[in-house]
mmCIF file of C-alpha atoms in Angstrom:
data_model
loop_
_atom_site.group_PDB
_atom_site.id
_atom_site.type_symbol
_atom_site.label_atom_id
_atom_site.label_comp_id
_atom_site.label_asym_id
_atom_site.label_seq_id
_atom_site.Cartn_x
_atom_site.Cartn_y
_atom_site.Cartn_z
ATOM 1 C CA MET A 12 -0.099 -0.089 -0.104
ATOM 2 C CA ASN A 13 1.399 3.526 -0.789
ATOM 3 C CA TYR A 14 0.713 6.448 1.330
ATOM 4 C CA LEU A 15 1.134 10.225 1.084
ATOM 5 C CA VAL A 16 2.406 12.078 4.353
ATOM 6 C CA ILE A 17 -0.184 14.447 5.467
ATOM 7 C CA LYS A 18 1.581 15.528 8.550
ATOM 8 C CA ALA A 19 5.419 15.418 9.174
ATOM 9 C CA HIS A 20 6.850 13.370 11.739
ATOM 10 C CA ARG A 21 9.853 13.303 13.717
ATOM 11 C CA SER A 22 11.285 10.857 15.867
ATOM 12 C CA GLU A 23 12.158 11.400 19.524
ATOM 13 C CA PHE A 24 14.259 8.480 19.806
ATOM 14 C CA PRO A 25 17.767 8.756 18.222
ATOM 15 C CA ASN A 26 18.847 5.215 19.344
ATOM 16 C CA PRO A 27 15.883 3.008 19.079
ATOM 17 C CA ILE A 28 15.599 -0.374 20.569
ATOM 18 C CA SER A 29 16.501 -3.216 18.125
ATOM 19 C CA PHE A 30 16.544 -7.024 18.887
ATOM 20 C CA LYS A 31 16.514 -10.578 17.119
ATOM 21 C CA LYS A 32 14.049 -13.219 17.329
ATOM 22 C CA GLY A 33 14.589 -15.169 20.635
ATOM 23 C CA ALA A 34 15.876 -11.996 22.507
ATOM 24 C CA LEU A 35 15.086 -11.848 26.187
ATOM 25 C CA ILE A 36 13.133 -8.753 26.892
ATOM 26 C CA ILE A 37 11.940 -7.072 30.073
ATOM 27 C CA VAL A 38 8.474 -5.947 29.597
ATOM 28 C CA GLY A 39 7.312 -2.409 31.400
ATOM 29 C CA GLU A 40 4.569 -0.250 31.310
ATOM 30 C CA LYS A 41 2.117 -0.269 28.583
ATOM 31 C CA TYR A 42 1.598 2.820 26.482
ATOM 32 C CA ASP A 43 -1.219 5.229 27.683
ATOM 33 C CA GLY A 44 -1.579 8.475 25.890
ATOM 34 C CA PRO A 45 -4.142 10.625 24.105
ATOM 35 C CA GLU A 46 -3.233 8.708 20.590
ATOM 36 C CA ASP A 47 -5.369 5.715 19.643
ATOM 37 C CA TRP A 48 -1.909 3.505 20.033
ATOM 38 C CA GLU A 49 -3.039 0.065 21.613
ATOM 39 C CA ASP A 50 -0.716 -2.733 22.907
ATOM 40 C CA TRP A 51 2.617 -0.893 23.049
ATOM 41 C CA TYR A 52 4.963 -1.826 25.859
ATOM 42 C CA TYR A 53 8.201 0.059 27.129
ATOM 43 C CA CYS A 54 10.616 -2.757 26.995
ATOM 44 C CA THR A 55 14.307 -3.156 27.864
ATOM 45 C CA ILE A 56 17.070 -5.387 26.426
ATOM 46 C CA PRO A 57 19.613 -5.754 29.203
ATOM 47 C CA GLY A 58 22.808 -3.733 28.211
ATOM 48 C CA HIS A 59 20.800 -1.842 25.336
ATOM 49 C CA GLU A 60 18.530 1.047 24.589
ATOM 50 C CA SER A 61 14.935 0.508 25.918
ATOM 51 C CA GLY A 62 11.912 1.602 23.617
ATOM 52 C CA TRP A 63 8.490 0.774 22.743
ATOM 53 C CA VAL A 64 7.525 -2.647 21.566
ATOM 54 C CA PRO A 65 4.124 -3.984 19.951
ATOM 55 C CA ARG A 66 2.378 -6.714 21.834
ATOM 56 C CA GLN A 67 2.221 -8.905 19.025
ATOM 57 C CA ILE A 68 5.880 -9.615 18.955
ATOM 58 C CA ILE A 69 6.364 -10.214 22.664
ATOM 59 C CA GLU A 70 6.148 -14.025 24.289
ATOM 60 C CA ARG A 71 5.407 -13.259 27.843
ATOM 61 C CA THR A 72 6.957 -15.762 30.026
ATOM 62 C CA GLU A 73 7.162 -15.028 33.643
ATOM 63 C CA GLY A 74 6.280 -11.812 35.467
ATOM 64 C CA ASP A 75 7.840 -8.744 33.598
ATOM 65 C CA ALA A 76 9.961 -11.065 31.438
ATOM 66 C CA GLY A 77 9.248 -12.042 27.787
ATOM 67 C CA GLN A 78 10.984 -13.238 24.545
ATOM 68 C CA ALA A 79 11.068 -11.957 21.066
ATOM 69 C CA LEU A 80 8.728 -13.633 18.550
ATOM 70 C CA GLU A 81 10.574 -12.146 15.580
ATOM 71 C CA ASP A 82 13.348 -9.662 14.784
ATOM 72 C CA TYR A 83 12.334 -5.905 15.509
ATOM 73 C CA THR A 84 13.521 -2.285 15.625
ATOM 74 C CA ALA A 85 11.766 0.649 16.837
ATOM 75 C CA MET A 86 13.273 2.765 14.185
ATOM 76 C CA GLU A 87 10.831 5.820 13.349
ATOM 77 C CA LEU A 88 10.870 7.311 9.991
ATOM 78 C CA ASP A 89 11.457 11.039 9.790
ATOM 79 C CA VAL A 90 8.815 12.231 6.901
ATOM 80 C CA ASP A 91 7.517 15.504 5.598
ATOM 81 C CA GLU A 92 4.182 16.431 4.184
ATOM 82 C CA GLY A 93 3.998 15.491 0.687
ATOM 83 C CA ASP A 94 6.416 12.535 1.042
ATOM 84 C CA VAL A 95 5.142 9.230 -0.664
ATOM 85 C CA LEU A 96 5.869 5.918 1.281
ATOM 86 C CA THR A 97 5.057 2.196 0.775
ATOM 87 C CA GLY A 98 3.882 0.830 3.761
ATOM 88 C CA ALA A 99 4.563 -3.020 4.465
ATOM 89 C CA ARG A 100 3.002 -3.690 7.901
ATOM 90 C CA ILE A 101 0.298 -1.868 10.083
ATOM 91 C CA LEU A 102 0.644 -2.581 13.841
ATOM 92 C CA ASN A 103 -1.179 -0.766 16.599
ATOM 93 C CA GLY A 104 -1.602 2.435 14.851
ATOM 94 C CA TRP A 105 1.761 2.541 13.216
ATOM 95 C CA VAL A 106 2.954 1.771 9.849
ATOM 96 C CA TRP A 107 6.332 0.193 8.872
ATOM 97 C CA CYS A 108 7.188 2.105 5.763
ATOM 98 C CA ARG A 109 9.734 2.544 3.205
ATOM 99 C CA HIS A 110 10.564 6.082 1.945
ATOM 100 C CA ALA A 111 11.616 5.398 -1.923
ATOM 101 C CA ALA A 112 13.328 8.565 -2.545
ATOM 102 C CA ALA A 113 15.404 8.188 0.480
ATOM 103 C CA SER A 114 15.855 4.468 0.446
ATOM 104 C CA ILE A 115 15.319 4.461 4.332
ATOM 105 C CA GLU A 116 12.603 2.396 6.441
ATOM 106 C CA GLY A 117 10.850 3.000 9.711
ATOM 107 C CA TRP A 118 7.728 3.285 11.653
ATOM 108 C CA VAL A 119 5.266 6.200 10.998
ATOM 109 C CA PRO A 120 2.246 7.074 12.638
ATOM 110 C CA LEU A 121 -1.051 6.035 10.622
ATOM 111 C CA GLU A 122 -2.774 9.150 11.393
ATOM 112 C CA ASN A 123 -0.163 11.047 9.693
ATOM 113 C CA LEU A 124 -0.585 9.057 6.363
ATOM 114 C CA GLN A 125 -3.382 8.724 3.624
ATOM 115 C CA PRO A 126 -3.694 5.860 1.288
ATOM 116 C CA VAL A 127 -3.207 6.372 -2.381
ATOM 117 C CA SER A 128 -3.901 4.273 -5.144
ATOM 118 C CA GLU A 129 -0.612 2.592 -6.523
#
């Protein structure tokens, strides 16, 4: 699906959390904000950056422990109004996108995008 950026987005996280499938994760607080972004948890990988992770890729094990069900990065894409992106996956109000002109990928809030015909 192609998207037109209707509102610019800038990441507030210059060093996003990233991990491989099977990584052990400490699962923290659930996101609770004014946006409609359900099922995001603030997670930590011991010795690495912390960040927001979608529930769908966390297998809860015991207490606040979990394991990654797939490779993941919380890399957000900086975009400007008018940019055209290709979306690959939608999770909890965010879209994993590729910026064709810049050849980069990352998450963008769905509310900042408008679907366009291919």
